[in-house]
mmCIF file of C-alpha atoms and ligand atoms in Angstrom:
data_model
loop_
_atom_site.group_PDB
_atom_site.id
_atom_site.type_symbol
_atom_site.label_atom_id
_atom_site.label_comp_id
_atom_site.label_asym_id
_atom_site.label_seq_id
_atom_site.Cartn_x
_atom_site.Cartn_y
_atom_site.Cartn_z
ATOM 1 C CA UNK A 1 -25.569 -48.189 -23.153
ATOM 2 C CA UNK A 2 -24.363 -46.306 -26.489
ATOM 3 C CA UNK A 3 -21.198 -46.715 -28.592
ATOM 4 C CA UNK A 4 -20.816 -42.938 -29.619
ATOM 5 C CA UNK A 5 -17.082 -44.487 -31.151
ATOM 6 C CA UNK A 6 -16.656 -48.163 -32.390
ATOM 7 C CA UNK A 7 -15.100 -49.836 -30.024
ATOM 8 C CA UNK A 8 -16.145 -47.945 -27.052
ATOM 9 C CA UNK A 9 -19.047 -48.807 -25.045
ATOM 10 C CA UNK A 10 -20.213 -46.719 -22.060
ATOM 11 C CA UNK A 11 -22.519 -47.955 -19.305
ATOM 12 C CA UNK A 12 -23.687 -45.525 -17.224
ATOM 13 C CA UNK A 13 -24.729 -47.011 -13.817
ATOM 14 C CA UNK A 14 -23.209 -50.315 -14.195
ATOM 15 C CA UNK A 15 -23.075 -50.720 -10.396
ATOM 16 C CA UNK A 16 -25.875 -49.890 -8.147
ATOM 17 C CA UNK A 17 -25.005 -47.933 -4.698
ATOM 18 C CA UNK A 18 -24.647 -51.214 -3.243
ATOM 19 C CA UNK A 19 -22.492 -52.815 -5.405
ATOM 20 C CA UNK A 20 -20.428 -49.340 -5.540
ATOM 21 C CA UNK A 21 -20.031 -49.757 -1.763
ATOM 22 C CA UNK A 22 -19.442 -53.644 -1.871
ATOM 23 C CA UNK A 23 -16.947 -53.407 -4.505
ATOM 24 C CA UNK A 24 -15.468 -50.350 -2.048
ATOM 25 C CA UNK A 25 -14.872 -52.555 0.618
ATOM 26 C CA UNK A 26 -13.034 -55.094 -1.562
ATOM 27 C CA UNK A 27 -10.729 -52.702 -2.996
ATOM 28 C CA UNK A 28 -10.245 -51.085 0.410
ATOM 29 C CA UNK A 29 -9.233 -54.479 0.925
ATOM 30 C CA UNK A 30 -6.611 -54.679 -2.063
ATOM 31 C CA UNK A 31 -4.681 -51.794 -0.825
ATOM 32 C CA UNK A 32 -4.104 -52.864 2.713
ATOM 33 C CA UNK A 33 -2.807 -55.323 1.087
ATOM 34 C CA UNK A 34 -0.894 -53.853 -1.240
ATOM 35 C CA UNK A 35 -0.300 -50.491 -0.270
ATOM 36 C CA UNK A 36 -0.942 -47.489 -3.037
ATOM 37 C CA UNK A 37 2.645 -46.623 -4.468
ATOM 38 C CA UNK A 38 3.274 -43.641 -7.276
ATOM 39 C CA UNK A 39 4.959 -44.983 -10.579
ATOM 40 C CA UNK A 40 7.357 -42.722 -12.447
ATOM 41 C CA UNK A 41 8.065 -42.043 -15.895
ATOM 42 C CA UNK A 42 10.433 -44.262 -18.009
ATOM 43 C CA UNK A 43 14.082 -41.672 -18.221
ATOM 44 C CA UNK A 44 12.776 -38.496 -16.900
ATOM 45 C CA UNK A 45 11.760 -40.011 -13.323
ATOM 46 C CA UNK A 46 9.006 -37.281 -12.975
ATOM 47 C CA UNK A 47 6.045 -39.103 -10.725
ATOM 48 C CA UNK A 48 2.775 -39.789 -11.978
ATOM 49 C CA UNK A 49 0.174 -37.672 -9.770
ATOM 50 C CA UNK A 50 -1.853 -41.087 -9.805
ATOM 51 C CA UNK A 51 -0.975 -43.474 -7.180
ATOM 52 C CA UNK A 52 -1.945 -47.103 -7.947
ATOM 53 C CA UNK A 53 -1.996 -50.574 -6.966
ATOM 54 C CA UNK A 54 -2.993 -53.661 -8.334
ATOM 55 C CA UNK A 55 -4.703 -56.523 -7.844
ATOM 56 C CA UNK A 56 -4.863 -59.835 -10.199
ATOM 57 C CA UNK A 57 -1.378 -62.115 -11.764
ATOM 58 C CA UNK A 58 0.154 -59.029 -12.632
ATOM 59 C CA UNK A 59 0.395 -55.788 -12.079
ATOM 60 C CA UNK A 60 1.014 -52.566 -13.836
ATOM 61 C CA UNK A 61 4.003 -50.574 -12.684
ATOM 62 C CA UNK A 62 6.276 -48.094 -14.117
ATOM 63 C CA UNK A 63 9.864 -46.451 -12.636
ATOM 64 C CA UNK A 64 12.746 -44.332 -13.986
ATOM 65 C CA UNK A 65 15.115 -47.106 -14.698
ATOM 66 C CA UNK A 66 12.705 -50.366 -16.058
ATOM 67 C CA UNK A 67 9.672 -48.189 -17.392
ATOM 68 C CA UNK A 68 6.659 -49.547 -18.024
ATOM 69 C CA UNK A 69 5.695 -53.456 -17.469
ATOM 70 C CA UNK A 70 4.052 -55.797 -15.680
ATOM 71 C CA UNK A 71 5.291 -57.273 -12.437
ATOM 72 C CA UNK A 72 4.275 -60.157 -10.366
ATOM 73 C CA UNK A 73 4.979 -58.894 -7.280
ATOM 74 C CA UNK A 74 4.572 -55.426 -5.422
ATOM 75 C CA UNK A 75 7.514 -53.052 -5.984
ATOM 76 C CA UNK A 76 7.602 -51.962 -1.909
ATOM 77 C CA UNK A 77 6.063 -55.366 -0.082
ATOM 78 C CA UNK A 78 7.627 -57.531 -2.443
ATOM 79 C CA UNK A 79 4.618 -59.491 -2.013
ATOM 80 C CA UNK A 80 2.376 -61.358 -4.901
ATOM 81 C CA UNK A 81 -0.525 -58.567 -5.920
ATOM 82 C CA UNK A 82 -3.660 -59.864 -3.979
ATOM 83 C CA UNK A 83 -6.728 -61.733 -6.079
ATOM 84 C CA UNK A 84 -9.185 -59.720 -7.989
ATOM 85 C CA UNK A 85 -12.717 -59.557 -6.060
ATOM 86 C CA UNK A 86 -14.821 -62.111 -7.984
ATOM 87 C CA UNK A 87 -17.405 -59.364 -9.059
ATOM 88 C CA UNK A 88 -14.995 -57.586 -11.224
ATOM 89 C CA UNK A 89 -14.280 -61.362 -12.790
ATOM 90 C CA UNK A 90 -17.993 -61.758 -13.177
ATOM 91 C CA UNK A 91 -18.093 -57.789 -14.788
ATOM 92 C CA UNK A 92 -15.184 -59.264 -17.184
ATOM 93 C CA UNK A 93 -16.873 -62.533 -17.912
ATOM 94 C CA UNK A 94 -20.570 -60.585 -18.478
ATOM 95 C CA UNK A 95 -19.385 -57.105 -20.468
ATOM 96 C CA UNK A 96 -16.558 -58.650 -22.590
ATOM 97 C CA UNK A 97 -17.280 -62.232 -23.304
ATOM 98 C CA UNK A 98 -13.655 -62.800 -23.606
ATOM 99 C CA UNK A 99 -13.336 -66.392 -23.156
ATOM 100 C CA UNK A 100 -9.562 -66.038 -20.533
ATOM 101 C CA UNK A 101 -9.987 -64.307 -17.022
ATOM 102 C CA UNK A 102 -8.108 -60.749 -16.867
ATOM 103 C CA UNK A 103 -4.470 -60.924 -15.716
ATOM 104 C CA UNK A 104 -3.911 -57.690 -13.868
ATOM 105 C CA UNK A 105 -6.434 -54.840 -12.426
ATOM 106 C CA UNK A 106 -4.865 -52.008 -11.903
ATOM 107 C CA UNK A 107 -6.106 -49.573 -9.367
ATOM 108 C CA UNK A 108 -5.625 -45.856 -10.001
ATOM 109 C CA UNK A 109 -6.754 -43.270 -7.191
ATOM 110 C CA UNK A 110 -7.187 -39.785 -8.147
ATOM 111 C CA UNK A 111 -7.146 -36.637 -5.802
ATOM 112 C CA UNK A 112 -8.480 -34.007 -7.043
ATOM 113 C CA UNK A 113 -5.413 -32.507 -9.126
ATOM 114 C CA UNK A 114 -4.738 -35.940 -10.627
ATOM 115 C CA UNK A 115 -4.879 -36.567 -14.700
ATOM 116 C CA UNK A 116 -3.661 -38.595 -16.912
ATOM 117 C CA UNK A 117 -2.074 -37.399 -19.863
ATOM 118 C CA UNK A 118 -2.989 -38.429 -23.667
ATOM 119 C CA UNK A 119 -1.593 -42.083 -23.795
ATOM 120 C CA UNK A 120 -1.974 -45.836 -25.791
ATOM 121 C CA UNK A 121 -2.590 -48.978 -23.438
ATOM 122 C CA UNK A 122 0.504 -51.165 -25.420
ATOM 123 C CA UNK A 123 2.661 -52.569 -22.627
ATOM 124 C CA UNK A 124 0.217 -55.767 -23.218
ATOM 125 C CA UNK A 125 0.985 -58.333 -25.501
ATOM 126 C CA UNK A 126 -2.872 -59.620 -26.363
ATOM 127 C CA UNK A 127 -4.536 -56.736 -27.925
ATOM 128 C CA UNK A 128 -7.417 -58.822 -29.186
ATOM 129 C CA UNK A 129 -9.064 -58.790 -25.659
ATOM 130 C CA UNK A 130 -10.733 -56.158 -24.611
ATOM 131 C CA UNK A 131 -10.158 -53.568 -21.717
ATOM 132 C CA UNK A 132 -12.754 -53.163 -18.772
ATOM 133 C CA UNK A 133 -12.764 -50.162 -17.112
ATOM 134 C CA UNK A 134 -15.252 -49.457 -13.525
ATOM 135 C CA UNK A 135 -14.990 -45.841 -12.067
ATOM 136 C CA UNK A 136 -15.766 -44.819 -8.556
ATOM 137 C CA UNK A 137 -16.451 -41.707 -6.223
ATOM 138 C CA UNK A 138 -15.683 -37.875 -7.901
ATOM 139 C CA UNK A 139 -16.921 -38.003 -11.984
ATOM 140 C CA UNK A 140 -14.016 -37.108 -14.272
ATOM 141 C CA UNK A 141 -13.799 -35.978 -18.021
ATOM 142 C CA UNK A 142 -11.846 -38.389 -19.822
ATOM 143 C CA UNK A 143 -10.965 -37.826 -23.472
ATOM 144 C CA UNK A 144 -10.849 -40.625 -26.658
ATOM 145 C CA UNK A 145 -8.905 -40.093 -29.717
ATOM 146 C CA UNK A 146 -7.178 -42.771 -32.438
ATOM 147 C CA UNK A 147 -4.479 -44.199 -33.404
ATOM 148 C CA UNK A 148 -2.425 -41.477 -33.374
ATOM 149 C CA UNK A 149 -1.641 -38.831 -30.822
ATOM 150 C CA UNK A 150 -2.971 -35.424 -32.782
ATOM 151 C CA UNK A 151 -5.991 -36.773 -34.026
ATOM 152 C CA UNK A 152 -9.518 -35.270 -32.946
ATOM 153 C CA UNK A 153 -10.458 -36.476 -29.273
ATOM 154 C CA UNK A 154 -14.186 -37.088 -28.015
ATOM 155 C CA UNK A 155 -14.564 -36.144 -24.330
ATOM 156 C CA UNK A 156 -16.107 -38.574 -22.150
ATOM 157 C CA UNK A 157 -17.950 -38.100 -19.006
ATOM 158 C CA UNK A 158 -17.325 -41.230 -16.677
ATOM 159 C CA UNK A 159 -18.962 -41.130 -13.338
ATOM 160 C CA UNK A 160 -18.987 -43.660 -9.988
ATOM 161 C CA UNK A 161 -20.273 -46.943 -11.307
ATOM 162 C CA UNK A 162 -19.840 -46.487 -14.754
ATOM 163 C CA UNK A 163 -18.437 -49.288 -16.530
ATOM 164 C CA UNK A 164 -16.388 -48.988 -20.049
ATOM 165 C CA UNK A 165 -15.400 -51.595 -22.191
ATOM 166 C CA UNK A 166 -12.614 -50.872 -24.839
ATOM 167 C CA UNK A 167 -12.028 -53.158 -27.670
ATOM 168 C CA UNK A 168 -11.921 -53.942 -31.029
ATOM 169 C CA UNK A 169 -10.580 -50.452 -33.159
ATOM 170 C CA UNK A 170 -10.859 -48.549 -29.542
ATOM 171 C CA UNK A 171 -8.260 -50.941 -28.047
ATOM 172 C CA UNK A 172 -5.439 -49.006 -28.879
ATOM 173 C CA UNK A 173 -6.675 -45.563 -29.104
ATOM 174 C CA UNK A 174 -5.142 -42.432 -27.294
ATOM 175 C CA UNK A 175 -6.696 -41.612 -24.307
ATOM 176 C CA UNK A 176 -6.507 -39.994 -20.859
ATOM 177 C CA UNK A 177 -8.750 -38.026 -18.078
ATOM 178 C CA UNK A 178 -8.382 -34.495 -18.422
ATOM 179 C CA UNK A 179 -9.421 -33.232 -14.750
ATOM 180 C CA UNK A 180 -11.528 -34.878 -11.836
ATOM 181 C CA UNK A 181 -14.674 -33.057 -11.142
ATOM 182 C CA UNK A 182 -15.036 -33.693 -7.567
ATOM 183 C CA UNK A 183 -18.328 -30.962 -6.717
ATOM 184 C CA UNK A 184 -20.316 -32.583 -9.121
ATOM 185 C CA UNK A 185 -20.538 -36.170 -7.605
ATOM 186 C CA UNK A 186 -20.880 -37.946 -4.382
ATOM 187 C CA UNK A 187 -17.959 -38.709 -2.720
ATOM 188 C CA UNK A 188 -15.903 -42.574 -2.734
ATOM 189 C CA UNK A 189 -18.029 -44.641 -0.603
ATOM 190 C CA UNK A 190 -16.757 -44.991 2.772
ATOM 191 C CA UNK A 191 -14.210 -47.451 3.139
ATOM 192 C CA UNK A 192 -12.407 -45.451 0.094
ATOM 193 C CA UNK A 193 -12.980 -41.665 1.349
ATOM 194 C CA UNK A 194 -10.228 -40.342 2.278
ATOM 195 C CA UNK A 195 -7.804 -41.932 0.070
ATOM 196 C CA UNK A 196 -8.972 -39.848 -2.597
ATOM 197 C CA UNK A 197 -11.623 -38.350 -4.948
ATOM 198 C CA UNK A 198 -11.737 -41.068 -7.653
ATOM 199 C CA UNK A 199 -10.865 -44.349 -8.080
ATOM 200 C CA UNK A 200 -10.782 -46.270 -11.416
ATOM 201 C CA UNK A 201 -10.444 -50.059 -12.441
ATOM 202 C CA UNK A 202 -8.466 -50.816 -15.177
ATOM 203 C CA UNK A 203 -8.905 -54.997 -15.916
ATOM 204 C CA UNK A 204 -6.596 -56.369 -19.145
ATOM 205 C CA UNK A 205 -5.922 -59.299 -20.031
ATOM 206 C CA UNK A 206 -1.449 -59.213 -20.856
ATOM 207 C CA UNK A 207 -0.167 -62.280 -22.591
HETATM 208 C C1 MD3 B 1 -9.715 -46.039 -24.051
HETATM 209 N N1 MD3 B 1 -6.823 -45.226 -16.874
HETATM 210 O O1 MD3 B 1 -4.740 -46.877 -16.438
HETATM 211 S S1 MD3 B 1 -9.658 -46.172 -17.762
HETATM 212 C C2 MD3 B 1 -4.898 -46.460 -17.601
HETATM 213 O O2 MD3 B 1 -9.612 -43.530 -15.619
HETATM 214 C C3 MD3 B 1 -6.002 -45.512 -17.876
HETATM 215 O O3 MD3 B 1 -7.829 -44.303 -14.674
HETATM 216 C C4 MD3 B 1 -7.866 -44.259 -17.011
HETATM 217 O O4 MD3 B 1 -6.095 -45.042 -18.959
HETATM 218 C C5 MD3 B 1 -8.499 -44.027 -15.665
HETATM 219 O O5 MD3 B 1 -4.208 -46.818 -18.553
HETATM 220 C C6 MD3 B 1 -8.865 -44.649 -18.022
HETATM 221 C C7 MD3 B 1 -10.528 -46.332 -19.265
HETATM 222 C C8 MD3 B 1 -9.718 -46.737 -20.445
HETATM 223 C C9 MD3 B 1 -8.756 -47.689 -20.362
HETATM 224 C C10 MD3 B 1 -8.097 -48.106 -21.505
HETATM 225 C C11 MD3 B 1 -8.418 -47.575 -22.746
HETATM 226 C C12 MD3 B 1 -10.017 -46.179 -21.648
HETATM 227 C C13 MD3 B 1 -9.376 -46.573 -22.814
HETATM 228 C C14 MD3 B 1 -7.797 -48.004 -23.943
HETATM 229 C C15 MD3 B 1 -8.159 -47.474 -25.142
HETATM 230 C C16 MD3 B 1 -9.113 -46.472 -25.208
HETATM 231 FE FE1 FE B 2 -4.856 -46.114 -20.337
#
């Protein structure tokens, strides 16, 4: 564990391969339940080349008209978002401290063309707690900056069963993942192969 930026701690190997194939099965879980859907940016429309679910009170969501928020319910089933498996509440509980459970988990599955462009976390309206992030399957290079968009970035290797925890100054920095790096890593564990080559959990806590 090392905090190369204030704010940003990096655990390599948070999981084990059995707890990366555990927590697997639960999220292959999530999105049988809630199906993956692709979000689209706020006035242009243009589709994100993650699709997502979510899992938790609320979940993340984004379309042409409404933009980004929060939603209780899933925008195709119509259905409440599906609980968050209790070992991500224990991750929160044990890497954060933060006295209230996380609100939403949002689940974003990269193929191996997905990014994520340069972007603050701000559709929340708590920005004291902290962001928990767990990846899984294909490492990807994921870039930090600050507060604002042109500053200097720090690039980031996160691989499957890394953990990151984002708070304090780091809580509203720029960041995004620049390209998936599928040769270098082993692939999702089974119940998730297939779907893509990485998957990434994004726990926040909203109001
Ligand atoms: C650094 N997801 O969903 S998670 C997102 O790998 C998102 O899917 C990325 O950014 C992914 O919004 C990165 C790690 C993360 C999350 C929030 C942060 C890093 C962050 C907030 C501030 C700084
Ligand atoms: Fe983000």
């Amino acid at each position: 564990m090392h905090e190369p930026i204030p704010g940003v701690r990096h655990m390599p190997g948070f999981l084990d391969a059995s707890a990366q194939a555990a927590l697997a099965a639960d999220i292959a879980g999530v999105i049988a339940a809630a199906p993956l859907f692709v979000s689209r940016m706020p006035r242009t429309g243009v589709p994100m080349s993650v699709r997502m679910t979510n899992c938790g009170s609320l979940g993340w969501m984004s379309d042409q008209e409404r933009g980004y928020r929060y939603e209780t319910h899933h925008p195709d089933t119509g259905q409440p978002w599906p609980a968050i498996p209790p070992v991500l509440l224990e991750a929160w509980g044990l890497l954060t401290g933060y006295p209230k459970p996380p609100e939403a988990c949002l689940v974003n599955v990269y193929d191996a063309e997905a990014r994520m462009g340069l972007h603050q976390d701000r559709d929340e309206t708590d920005f004291d707690a902290p962001i928990l992030s767990v990846s899984l399957g294909a490492d990807c290079r994921f870039r930090v900056g600050g507060l604002k968009r042109a500053g200097p970035t720090v690039p980031l290797i996160l691989s499957s069963g890394d953990a990151l925890v984002l708070g304090g100054p780091a809580r509203l920095y720029f960041h995004g993942v620049d390209k998936i790096l599928p040769s270098l890593t082993a692939p999702l564990p089974p119940p998730l192969m297939g779907l893509g080559a990485r998957v990434n959990l994004t726990l926040r806590r909203v109001s």
